[in-house]
PDB file of C-alpha atoms and ligand atoms in Angstrom:
ATOM      1  CA  UNK A 926     -78.774   0.336  34.682  1.00  0.00           C
ATOM      2  CA  UNK A 927     -82.469   0.072  33.229  1.00  0.00           C
ATOM      3  CA  UNK A 928     -81.525   1.373  29.669  1.00  0.00           C
ATOM      4  CA  UNK A 929     -77.981   2.623  30.167  1.00  0.00           C
ATOM      5  CA  UNK A 930     -75.948  -0.178  31.274  1.00  0.00           C
ATOM      6  CA  UNK A 931     -76.307  -4.122  30.001  1.00  0.00           C
ATOM      7  CA  UNK A 932     -74.847  -6.667  32.560  1.00  0.00           C
ATOM      8  CA  UNK A 933     -72.324  -5.236  35.316  1.00  0.00           C
ATOM      9  CA  UNK A 934     -69.552  -3.167  35.182  1.00  0.00           C
ATOM     10  CA  UNK A 935     -66.072  -2.593  36.631  1.00  0.00           C
ATOM     11  CA  UNK A 936     -64.186   0.332  36.585  1.00  0.00           C
ATOM     12  CA  UNK A 937     -60.737   0.372  38.108  1.00  0.00           C
ATOM     13  CA  UNK A 938     -59.383   3.539  39.217  1.00  0.00           C
ATOM     14  CA  UNK A 939     -55.899   4.413  38.743  1.00  0.00           C
ATOM     15  CA  UNK A 940     -53.501   7.883  38.144  1.00  0.00           C
ATOM     16  CA  UNK A 941     -50.890   9.598  39.510  1.00  0.00           C
ATOM     17  CA  UNK A 942     -51.004  10.698  43.329  1.00  0.00           C
ATOM     18  CA  UNK A 943     -53.080  13.615  44.315  1.00  0.00           C
ATOM     19  CA  UNK A 944     -54.891  13.783  41.071  1.00  0.00           C
ATOM     20  CA  UNK A 945     -57.820  12.567  41.994  1.00  0.00           C
ATOM     21  CA  UNK A 946     -58.500   8.913  42.087  1.00  0.00           C
ATOM     22  CA  UNK A 947     -60.562   9.129  45.604  1.00  0.00           C
ATOM     23  CA  UNK A 948     -62.745  12.064  44.822  1.00  0.00           C
ATOM     24  CA  UNK A 949     -63.234  10.555  41.096  1.00  0.00           C
ATOM     25  CA  UNK A 950     -64.590   7.546  42.086  1.00  0.00           C
ATOM     26  CA  UNK A 951     -66.328   9.148  45.149  1.00  0.00           C
ATOM     27  CA  UNK A 952     -68.312  10.952  42.378  1.00  0.00           C
ATOM     28  CA  UNK A 953     -68.632   7.950  39.714  1.00  0.00           C
ATOM     29  CA  UNK A 954     -69.989   5.449  41.965  1.00  0.00           C
ATOM     30  CA  UNK A 955     -72.192   8.281  43.633  1.00  0.00           C
ATOM     31  CA  UNK A 956     -73.711   8.916  39.787  1.00  0.00           C
ATOM     32  CA  UNK A 957     -73.967   5.511  38.807  1.00  0.00           C
ATOM     33  CA  UNK A 958     -76.034   4.485  42.000  1.00  0.00           C
ATOM     34  CA  UNK A 959     -78.139   8.476  41.130  1.00  0.00           C
ATOM     35  CA  UNK A 960     -79.219   6.403  38.388  1.00  0.00           C
ATOM     36  CA  UNK A 961     -80.464   3.565  39.897  1.00  0.00           C
ATOM     37  CA  UNK A 962     -77.746   0.580  40.105  1.00  0.00           C
ATOM     38  CA  UNK A 963     -75.915  -0.881  42.463  1.00  0.00           C
ATOM     39  CA  UNK A 964     -72.460   0.472  43.308  1.00  0.00           C
ATOM     40  CA  UNK A 965     -70.220  -1.684  45.068  1.00  0.00           C
ATOM     41  CA  UNK A 966     -67.461   0.752  46.324  1.00  0.00           C
ATOM     42  CA  UNK A 967     -63.863  -0.481  46.626  1.00  0.00           C
ATOM     43  CA  UNK A 968     -61.488   0.814  48.746  1.00  0.00           C
ATOM     44  CA  UNK A 969     -57.949  -0.182  48.034  1.00  0.00           C
ATOM     45  CA  UNK A 970     -55.539   2.893  49.571  1.00  0.00           C
ATOM     46  CA  UNK A 971     -53.925   1.583  53.137  1.00  0.00           C
ATOM     47  CA  UNK A 972     -55.629   5.107  54.466  1.00  0.00           C
ATOM     48  CA  UNK A 973     -58.488   4.974  52.767  1.00  0.00           C
ATOM     49  CA  UNK A 974     -60.858   8.205  52.964  1.00  0.00           C
ATOM     50  CA  UNK A 975     -63.216   7.045  50.137  1.00  0.00           C
ATOM     51  CA  UNK A 976     -65.784   6.504  52.309  1.00  0.00           C
ATOM     52  CA  UNK A 977     -65.136  10.098  53.387  1.00  0.00           C
ATOM     53  CA  UNK A 978     -66.425  11.378  49.399  1.00  0.00           C
ATOM     54  CA  UNK A 979     -69.400   8.989  49.803  1.00  0.00           C
ATOM     55  CA  UNK A 980     -70.933  10.578  52.510  1.00  0.00           C
ATOM     56  CA  UNK A 981     -69.388   8.920  55.420  1.00  0.00           C
ATOM     57  CA  UNK A 982     -68.227  10.587  58.319  1.00  0.00           C
ATOM     58  CA  UNK A 983     -64.329   9.882  59.723  1.00  0.00           C
ATOM     59  CA  UNK A 984     -66.269   7.960  62.661  1.00  0.00           C
ATOM     60  CA  UNK A 985     -68.026   5.517  60.634  1.00  0.00           C
ATOM     61  CA  UNK A 986     -64.891   4.849  57.778  1.00  0.00           C
ATOM     62  CA  UNK A 987     -63.120   4.016  61.175  1.00  0.00           C
ATOM     63  CA  UNK A 988     -65.550   1.317  61.723  1.00  0.00           C
ATOM     64  CA  UNK A 989     -65.838  -0.467  58.453  1.00  0.00           C
ATOM     65  CA  UNK A 990     -64.497  -3.411  58.701  1.00  0.00           C
ATOM     66  CA  UNK A 991     -60.948  -4.178  56.684  1.00  0.00           C
ATOM     67  CA  UNK A 992     -61.322  -7.288  53.878  1.00  0.00           C
ATOM     68  CA  UNK A 993     -59.753 -10.439  54.938  1.00  0.00           C
ATOM     69  CA  UNK A 994     -56.765 -11.113  53.486  1.00  0.00           C
ATOM     70  CA  UNK A 995     -55.287 -13.609  50.762  1.00  0.00           C
ATOM     71  CA  UNK A 996     -58.984 -14.745  50.640  1.00  0.00           C
ATOM     72  CA  UNK A 997     -59.773 -17.102  47.729  1.00  0.00           C
ATOM     73  CA  UNK A 998     -62.517 -15.555  46.109  1.00  0.00           C
ATOM     74  CA  UNK A 999     -64.747 -18.124  43.777  1.00  0.00           C
ATOM     75  CA  UNK A1000     -66.689 -20.899  43.942  1.00  0.00           C
ATOM     76  CA  UNK A1001     -64.163 -23.533  44.395  1.00  0.00           C
ATOM     77  CA  UNK A1002     -63.273 -21.260  47.229  1.00  0.00           C
ATOM     78  CA  UNK A1003     -63.615 -20.592  50.726  1.00  0.00           C
ATOM     79  CA  UNK A1004     -65.838 -17.590  50.254  1.00  0.00           C
ATOM     80  CA  UNK A1005     -67.526 -15.705  47.386  1.00  0.00           C
ATOM     81  CA  UNK A1006     -67.069 -12.320  45.899  1.00  0.00           C
ATOM     82  CA  UNK A1007     -70.676 -11.974  46.918  1.00  0.00           C
ATOM     83  CA  UNK A1008     -70.888 -13.311  51.024  1.00  0.00           C
ATOM     84  CA  UNK A1009     -67.480 -11.006  51.553  1.00  0.00           C
ATOM     85  CA  UNK A1010     -69.300  -8.006  49.951  1.00  0.00           C
ATOM     86  CA  UNK A1011     -72.740  -8.836  52.497  1.00  0.00           C
ATOM     87  CA  UNK A1012     -70.456  -9.724  55.731  1.00  0.00           C
ATOM     88  CA  UNK A1013     -67.623  -6.510  54.796  1.00  0.00           C
ATOM     89  CA  UNK A1014     -69.847  -3.810  52.695  1.00  0.00           C
ATOM     90  CA  UNK A1015     -71.259  -0.740  54.461  1.00  0.00           C
ATOM     91  CA  UNK A1016     -74.209   1.480  53.243  1.00  0.00           C
ATOM     92  CA  UNK A1017     -72.640   4.415  52.382  1.00  0.00           C
ATOM     93  CA  UNK A1018     -75.274   7.716  52.824  1.00  0.00           C
ATOM     94  CA  UNK A1019     -74.530   8.559  49.086  1.00  0.00           C
ATOM     95  CA  UNK A1020     -75.717   5.261  48.052  1.00  0.00           C
ATOM     96  CA  UNK A1021     -73.284   2.706  47.113  1.00  0.00           C
ATOM     97  CA  UNK A1022     -71.992  -0.068  49.172  1.00  0.00           C
ATOM     98  CA  UNK A1023     -68.188   0.380  50.810  1.00  0.00           C
ATOM     99  CA  UNK A1024     -65.549  -2.566  51.345  1.00  0.00           C
ATOM    100  CA  UNK A1025     -62.624  -1.759  52.539  1.00  0.00           C
ATOM    101  CA  UNK A1026     -59.545  -3.573  51.872  1.00  0.00           C
ATOM    102  CA  UNK A1027     -56.724  -2.750  53.249  1.00  0.00           C
ATOM    103  CA  UNK A1028     -56.907  -0.509  55.784  1.00  0.00           C
ATOM    104  CA  UNK A1029     -53.434  -0.231  57.671  1.00  0.00           C
ATOM    105  CA  UNK A1030     -54.437  -0.011  61.732  1.00  0.00           C
ATOM    106  CA  UNK A1031     -51.015  -0.944  63.321  1.00  0.00           C
ATOM    107  CA  UNK A1032     -46.994   0.804  62.798  1.00  0.00           C
ATOM    108  CA  UNK A1033     -45.491  -2.656  61.443  1.00  0.00           C
ATOM    109  CA  UNK A1034     -48.114  -5.062  60.226  1.00  0.00           C
ATOM    110  CA  UNK A1035     -46.413  -6.069  56.964  1.00  0.00           C
ATOM    111  CA  UNK A1036     -47.323  -5.651  53.317  1.00  0.00           C
ATOM    112  CA  UNK A1037     -51.088  -5.018  51.644  1.00  0.00           C
ATOM    113  CA  UNK A1038     -50.139  -7.733  49.083  1.00  0.00           C
ATOM    114  CA  UNK A1039     -52.230  -9.943  50.180  1.00  0.00           C
ATOM    115  CA  UNK A1040     -55.468  -7.030  50.661  1.00  0.00           C
ATOM    116  CA  UNK A1041     -54.531  -6.280  46.595  1.00  0.00           C
ATOM    117  CA  UNK A1042     -55.277 -10.164  46.264  1.00  0.00           C
ATOM    118  CA  UNK A1043     -58.430 -10.125  47.459  1.00  0.00           C
ATOM    119  CA  UNK A1044     -59.864  -7.592  45.712  1.00  0.00           C
ATOM    120  CA  UNK A1045     -58.500  -9.456  42.809  1.00  0.00           C
ATOM    121  CA  UNK A1046     -60.251 -12.716  43.091  1.00  0.00           C
ATOM    122  CA  UNK A1047     -63.035 -10.640  44.596  1.00  0.00           C
ATOM    123  CA  UNK A1048     -63.377  -8.491  41.141  1.00  0.00           C
ATOM    124  CA  UNK A1049     -63.224 -12.365  38.871  1.00  0.00           C
ATOM    125  CA  UNK A1050     -65.896 -12.751  39.844  1.00  0.00           C
ATOM    126  CA  UNK A1051     -69.362 -11.690  38.350  1.00  0.00           C
ATOM    127  CA  UNK A1052     -71.310  -9.840  41.882  1.00  0.00           C
ATOM    128  CA  UNK A1053     -74.856 -11.241  40.624  1.00  0.00           C
ATOM    129  CA  UNK A1054     -77.018  -7.914  42.494  1.00  0.00           C
ATOM    130  CA  UNK A1055     -74.750  -5.166  42.190  1.00  0.00           C
ATOM    131  CA  UNK A1056     -74.873  -3.397  38.771  1.00  0.00           C
ATOM    132  CA  UNK A1057     -70.960  -1.390  38.747  1.00  0.00           C
ATOM    133  CA  UNK A1058     -68.050  -1.990  41.112  1.00  0.00           C
ATOM    134  CA  UNK A1059     -65.499   1.149  41.346  1.00  0.00           C
ATOM    135  CA  UNK A1060     -62.549   0.386  42.578  1.00  0.00           C
ATOM    136  CA  UNK A1061     -60.882   3.183  44.034  1.00  0.00           C
ATOM    137  CA  UNK A1062     -56.551   2.395  43.322  1.00  0.00           C
ATOM    138  CA  UNK A1063     -53.745   4.308  46.156  1.00  0.00           C
ATOM    139  CA  UNK A1064     -51.987   5.803  43.818  1.00  0.00           C
ATOM    140  CA  UNK A1065     -48.932   4.616  41.143  1.00  0.00           C
ATOM    141  CA  UNK A1066     -48.686   1.571  39.126  1.00  0.00           C
ATOM    142  CA  UNK A1067     -47.288  -1.014  41.230  1.00  0.00           C
ATOM    143  CA  UNK A1068     -50.653  -2.836  41.178  1.00  0.00           C
ATOM    144  CA  UNK A1069     -50.559  -3.364  38.265  1.00  0.00           C
ATOM    145  CA  UNK A1070     -47.522  -5.467  38.164  1.00  0.00           C
ATOM    146  CA  UNK A1071     -48.035  -7.637  41.768  1.00  0.00           C
ATOM    147  CA  UNK A1072     -49.687 -10.343  42.369  1.00  0.00           C
ATOM    148  CA  UNK A1073     -50.748 -10.570  38.612  1.00  0.00           C
ATOM    149  CA  UNK A1074     -52.461  -7.090  38.991  1.00  0.00           C
ATOM    150  CA  UNK A1075     -54.881  -6.343  41.747  1.00  0.00           C
ATOM    151  CA  UNK A1076     -56.911  -5.219  38.594  1.00  0.00           C
ATOM    152  CA  UNK A1077     -55.810  -8.050  36.555  1.00  0.00           C
ATOM    153  CA  UNK A1078     -60.505  -8.637  35.822  1.00  0.00           C
ATOM    154  CA  UNK A1079     -61.891  -5.494  35.887  1.00  0.00           C
ATOM    155  CA  UNK A1080     -63.128  -3.768  32.357  1.00  0.00           C
ATOM    156  CA  UNK A1081     -62.270  -0.273  32.678  1.00  0.00           C
ATOM    157  CA  UNK A1082     -59.035   0.722  34.231  1.00  0.00           C
ATOM    158  CA  UNK A1083     -59.612   4.562  34.874  1.00  0.00           C
ATOM    159  CA  UNK A1084     -56.559   6.695  34.753  1.00  0.00           C
ATOM    160  CA  UNK A1085     -57.307  10.412  36.586  1.00  0.00           C
ATOM    161  CA  UNK A1086     -54.767  12.939  35.058  1.00  0.00           C
ATOM    162  CA  UNK A1087     -54.136  16.693  36.072  1.00  0.00           C
ATOM    163  CA  UNK A1088     -53.074  18.881  33.262  1.00  0.00           C
ATOM    164  CA  UNK A1089     -49.198  17.738  34.410  1.00  0.00           C
ATOM    165  CA  UNK A1090     -47.031  16.051  32.142  1.00  0.00           C
ATOM    166  CA  UNK A1091     -46.289  13.823  34.911  1.00  0.00           C
ATOM    167  CA  UNK A1092     -49.927  12.420  35.276  1.00  0.00           C
ATOM    168  CA  UNK A1093     -49.746  12.175  31.458  1.00  0.00           C
ATOM    169  CA  UNK A1094     -46.202  10.004  31.782  1.00  0.00           C
ATOM    170  CA  UNK A1095     -48.150   7.393  34.607  1.00  0.00           C
ATOM    171  CA  UNK A1096     -51.383   7.437  32.211  1.00  0.00           C
ATOM    172  CA  UNK A1097     -48.857   5.752  29.635  1.00  0.00           C
ATOM    173  CA  UNK A1098     -47.797   4.134  31.083  1.00  0.00           C
ATOM    174  CA  UNK A1099     -50.866   2.556  33.078  1.00  0.00           C
ATOM    175  CA  UNK A1100     -52.211   2.127  29.622  1.00  0.00           C
ATOM    176  CA  UNK A1101     -49.102  -0.249  28.196  1.00  0.00           C
ATOM    177  CA  UNK A1102     -49.719  -2.294  31.567  1.00  0.00           C
ATOM    178  CA  UNK A1103     -53.258  -2.502  31.602  1.00  0.00           C
ATOM    179  CA  UNK A1104     -52.007  -3.733  27.914  1.00  0.00           C
ATOM    180  CA  UNK A1105     -49.956  -6.471  28.857  1.00  0.00           C
ATOM    181  CA  UNK A1106     -52.009  -8.001  31.724  1.00  0.00           C
ATOM    182  CA  UNK A1107     -54.706  -8.014  28.966  1.00  0.00           C
ATOM    183  CA  UNK A1108     -57.804  -5.120  29.934  1.00  0.00           C
ATOM    184  CA  UNK A1109     -59.800  -4.261  27.364  1.00  0.00           C
ATOM    185  CA  UNK A1110     -60.049  -0.528  27.733  1.00  0.00           C
ATOM    186  CA  UNK A1111     -58.256   1.847  29.440  1.00  0.00           C
ATOM    187  CA  UNK A1112     -60.134   5.247  29.618  1.00  0.00           C
ATOM    188  CA  UNK A1113     -58.845   8.447  30.775  1.00  0.00           C
ATOM    189  CA  UNK A1114     -61.307  11.388  32.548  1.00  0.00           C
ATOM    190  CA  UNK A1115     -59.153  14.731  32.930  1.00  0.00           C
ATOM    191  CA  UNK A1116     -59.345  16.826  36.163  1.00  0.00           C
ATOM    192  CA  UNK A1117     -58.497  19.801  38.699  1.00  0.00           C
ATOM    193  CA  UNK A1118     -58.169  21.748  34.741  1.00  0.00           C
ATOM    194  CA  UNK A1119     -58.398  25.304  35.110  1.00  0.00           C
ATOM    195  CA  UNK A1120     -59.586  26.852  31.442  1.00  0.00           C
ATOM    196  CA  UNK A1121     -59.352  25.674  27.734  1.00  0.00           C
ATOM    197  CA  UNK A1122     -55.467  25.316  27.785  1.00  0.00           C
ATOM    198  CA  UNK A1123     -55.783  22.847  30.718  1.00  0.00           C
ATOM    199  CA  UNK A1124     -58.576  20.681  29.303  1.00  0.00           C
ATOM    200  CA  UNK A1125     -57.205  21.264  25.543  1.00  0.00           C
ATOM    201  CA  UNK A1126     -53.506  20.430  26.728  1.00  0.00           C
ATOM    202  CA  UNK A1127     -55.356  16.572  27.836  1.00  0.00           C
ATOM    203  CA  UNK A1128     -57.138  16.355  25.165  1.00  0.00           C
ATOM    204  CA  UNK A1129     -54.614  16.326  23.560  1.00  0.00           C
ATOM    205  CA  UNK A1130     -51.712  14.796  25.726  1.00  0.00           C
ATOM    206  CA  UNK A1131     -54.194  11.687  26.774  1.00  0.00           C
ATOM    207  CA  UNK A1132     -54.992  10.440  23.239  1.00  0.00           C
ATOM    208  CA  UNK A1133     -51.372  10.816  21.729  1.00  0.00           C
ATOM    209  CA  UNK A1134     -50.697   8.797  25.153  1.00  0.00           C
ATOM    210  CA  UNK A1135     -52.547   6.006  23.718  1.00  0.00           C
ATOM    211  CA  UNK A1136     -55.423   7.156  26.291  1.00  0.00           C
ATOM    212  CA  UNK A1137     -58.776   8.389  25.046  1.00  0.00           C
ATOM    213  CA  UNK A1138     -61.060  10.526  27.340  1.00  0.00           C
ATOM    214  CA  UNK A1139     -63.945  10.417  28.333  1.00  0.00           C
ATOM    215  CA  UNK A1140     -64.898  13.517  30.183  1.00  0.00           C
ATOM    216  CA  UNK A1141     -62.536  16.624  31.507  1.00  0.00           C
ATOM    217  CA  UNK A1142     -63.517  17.782  35.144  1.00  0.00           C
ATOM    218  CA  UNK A1143     -62.913  20.944  36.058  1.00  0.00           C
ATOM    219  CA  UNK A1144     -61.223  22.851  39.179  1.00  0.00           C
ATOM    220  CA  UNK A1145     -63.554  22.706  41.478  1.00  0.00           C
ATOM    221  CA  UNK A1146     -63.458  24.595  44.788  1.00  0.00           C
ATOM    222  CA  UNK A1147     -66.479  23.090  45.953  1.00  0.00           C
ATOM    223  CA  UNK A1148     -64.079  20.346  46.172  1.00  0.00           C
ATOM    224  CA  UNK A1149     -61.756  22.004  47.869  1.00  0.00           C
ATOM    225  CA  UNK A1150     -63.751  23.741  50.259  1.00  0.00           C
ATOM    226  CA  UNK A1151     -65.977  20.077  50.984  1.00  0.00           C
ATOM    227  CA  UNK A1152     -62.592  18.672  51.591  1.00  0.00           C
ATOM    228  CA  UNK A1153     -61.608  20.573  54.418  1.00  0.00           C
ATOM    229  CA  UNK A1154     -64.700  20.890  55.910  1.00  0.00           C
ATOM    230  CA  UNK A1155     -65.822  17.843  58.834  1.00  0.00           C
ATOM    231  CA  UNK A1156     -67.973  15.603  56.917  1.00  0.00           C
ATOM    232  CA  UNK A1157     -65.611  16.094  53.364  1.00  0.00           C
ATOM    233  CA  UNK A1158     -67.697  15.361  50.990  1.00  0.00           C
ATOM    234  CA  UNK A1159     -69.834  17.144  47.689  1.00  0.00           C
ATOM    235  CA  UNK A1160     -72.812  17.584  49.559  1.00  0.00           C
ATOM    236  CA  UNK A1161     -74.733  18.387  46.563  1.00  0.00           C
ATOM    237  CA  UNK A1162     -73.304  17.465  43.252  1.00  0.00           C
ATOM    238  CA  UNK A1163     -73.338  20.364  41.463  1.00  0.00           C
ATOM    239  CA  UNK A1164     -75.759  20.883  37.746  1.00  0.00           C
ATOM    240  CA  UNK A1165     -72.577  21.786  35.305  1.00  0.00           C
ATOM    241  CA  UNK A1166     -70.185  18.158  37.714  1.00  0.00           C
ATOM    242  CA  UNK A1167     -73.652  16.141  37.341  1.00  0.00           C
ATOM    243  CA  UNK A1168     -72.891  16.967  33.812  1.00  0.00           C
ATOM    244  CA  UNK A1169     -69.426  16.048  33.102  1.00  0.00           C
ATOM    245  CA  UNK A1170     -70.503  12.495  34.837  1.00  0.00           C
ATOM    246  CA  UNK A1171     -73.557  11.918  32.585  1.00  0.00           C
ATOM    247  CA  UNK A1172     -71.181  12.887  29.577  1.00  0.00           C
ATOM    248  CA  UNK A1173     -68.511  10.162  31.616  1.00  0.00           C
ATOM    249  CA  UNK A1174     -70.650   7.588  31.500  1.00  0.00           C
ATOM    250  CA  UNK A1175     -72.432   7.960  28.452  1.00  0.00           C
ATOM    251  CA  UNK A1176     -68.797   7.398  26.312  1.00  0.00           C
ATOM    252  CA  UNK A1177     -67.422   4.455  29.675  1.00  0.00           C
ATOM    253  CA  UNK A1178     -70.446   2.961  28.299  1.00  0.00           C
ATOM    254  CA  UNK A1179     -70.457   3.201  25.036  1.00  0.00           C
ATOM    255  CA  UNK A1180     -66.846   2.004  25.068  1.00  0.00           C
ATOM    256  CA  UNK A1181     -67.289  -1.415  26.560  1.00  0.00           C
ATOM    257  CA  UNK A1182     -70.014  -1.991  24.707  1.00  0.00           C
ATOM    258  CA  UNK A1183     -70.339  -5.671  25.343  1.00  0.00           C
ATOM    259  CA  UNK A1184     -70.390  -5.804  28.331  1.00  0.00           C
ATOM    260  CA  UNK A1185     -71.727 -10.091  28.682  1.00  0.00           C
ATOM    261  CA  UNK A1186     -68.390 -12.198  27.351  1.00  0.00           C
ATOM    262  CA  UNK A1187     -65.593  -9.613  28.385  1.00  0.00           C
ATOM    263  CA  UNK A1188     -64.853 -11.526  31.891  1.00  0.00           C
ATOM    264  CA  UNK A1189     -65.165 -14.416  29.658  1.00  0.00           C
ATOM    265  CA  UNK A1190     -62.800 -13.680  28.095  1.00  0.00           C
ATOM    266  CA  UNK A1191     -60.124 -14.310  30.566  1.00  0.00           C
TER     267      UNK A1191
HETATM  268  N1  ADP B 507     -61.689  18.564  40.365  1.00  0.00           N
HETATM  269  C1  ADP B 507     -61.641  19.553  41.153  1.00  0.00           C
HETATM  270  N2  ADP B 507     -60.965  20.284  41.670  1.00  0.00           N
HETATM  271  C2  ADP B 507     -60.652  21.124  42.919  1.00  0.00           C
HETATM  272  N3  ADP B 507     -60.187  20.171  43.444  1.00  0.00           N
HETATM  273  C3  ADP B 507     -60.223  18.847  43.795  1.00  0.00           C
HETATM  274  C4  ADP B 507     -60.452  18.157  42.326  1.00  0.00           C
HETATM  275  N4  ADP B 507     -60.336  16.990  42.042  1.00  0.00           N
HETATM  276  C5  ADP B 507     -59.315  16.006  44.193  1.00  0.00           C
HETATM  277  N5  ADP B 507     -59.668  17.776  44.177  1.00  0.00           N
HETATM  278  C6  ADP B 507     -58.386  18.220  45.022  1.00  0.00           C
HETATM  279  O1  ADP B 507     -57.124  17.135  45.872  1.00  0.00           O
HETATM  280  C7  ADP B 507     -56.671  16.500  46.609  1.00  0.00           C
HETATM  281  C8  ADP B 507     -57.117  15.199  45.827  1.00  0.00           C
HETATM  282  O2  ADP B 507     -57.918  14.253  45.590  1.00  0.00           O
HETATM  283  P1  ADP B 507     -58.080  12.957  46.053  1.00  0.00           P
HETATM  284  O3  ADP B 507     -59.240  12.534  45.565  1.00  0.00           O
HETATM  285  O4  ADP B 507     -57.792  12.340  47.440  1.00  0.00           O
HETATM  286  O5  ADP B 507     -56.456  12.380  45.490  1.00  0.00           O
HETATM  287  P2  ADP B 507     -55.757  11.629  45.085  1.00  0.00           P
HETATM  288  O6  ADP B 507     -57.199   9.949  45.295  1.00  0.00           O
HETATM  289  O7  ADP B 507     -55.553  10.489  43.894  1.00  0.00           O
HETATM  290  O8  ADP B 507     -54.776  10.564  45.880  1.00  0.00           O
HETATM  291  C9  ADP B 507     -57.932  16.744  47.583  1.00  0.00           C
HETATM  292  O9  ADP B 507     -57.896  17.591  48.523  1.00  0.00           O
HETATM  293  C10 ADP B 507     -58.920  16.646  47.108  1.00  0.00           C
HETATM  294  O10 ADP B 507     -59.885  17.826  47.159  1.00  0.00           O
HETATM  295 MG1   MG B 508     -56.800   8.771  46.785  1.00  0.00          MG
END
């Protein structure tokens, strides 16, 4: 990204249920797009709503085609990451191209492992014309073990963490599993803090859990409000939030200082 980012970057957004993964994925994807990057945002929730955070209507989100399951992606396979994004990606009002990986359209449709496998393949291959790929993961840490790890090829795991002990414990487990998978960078983004005590807790507890903090996003009444309204997104990002995002992007890129070579290692 024009003097900010060298090479491509893939970020897996993870964390305990309800901490704000989808909200943060939307904000990060949007922040990179606003800085001129080509961004692909991948929704891996079986009940997807990342599209809402990127300004789509419910009807538009429902119309996004779901990636085929268990596709082999890569040079010697049936398709390429590039072709998948071209066929299944849809532009969003906020800028990023949305890819929906796992929507469960009918009850009893079976497990979603195949969808995770496709996302794994998508991340394994660098996308030529894409600068940043943001993957909004479903809750929990199962995806760090299943099928060799959906996010095994992500450059960075961004663990969203609210100021609770349970969220921090999830962050610690995530960091441990990521290390086993060989993911080089696990970074924390605090969310929903109300005051200095909350922020102080996260800035102490996360590093103690092995997760350095890139930024802390406070509790935002606007987000809650937007969530209830039709259309459900922050239509404009308030300056205070913009400042936190700038801090977060800067810290992420500083940590991932040598983007080239990252993919070659695995
Ligand atoms: N910084 C924030 N301030 C206020 N509400 C937030 C914030 N981040 C997320 N939320 C709210 O918390 C709820 C869960 O957020 P969501 O992004 O869907 O979490 P997840 O994807 O981790 O389940 C939503 O209602 C969302 O609007
Ligand atoms: Mg979510």
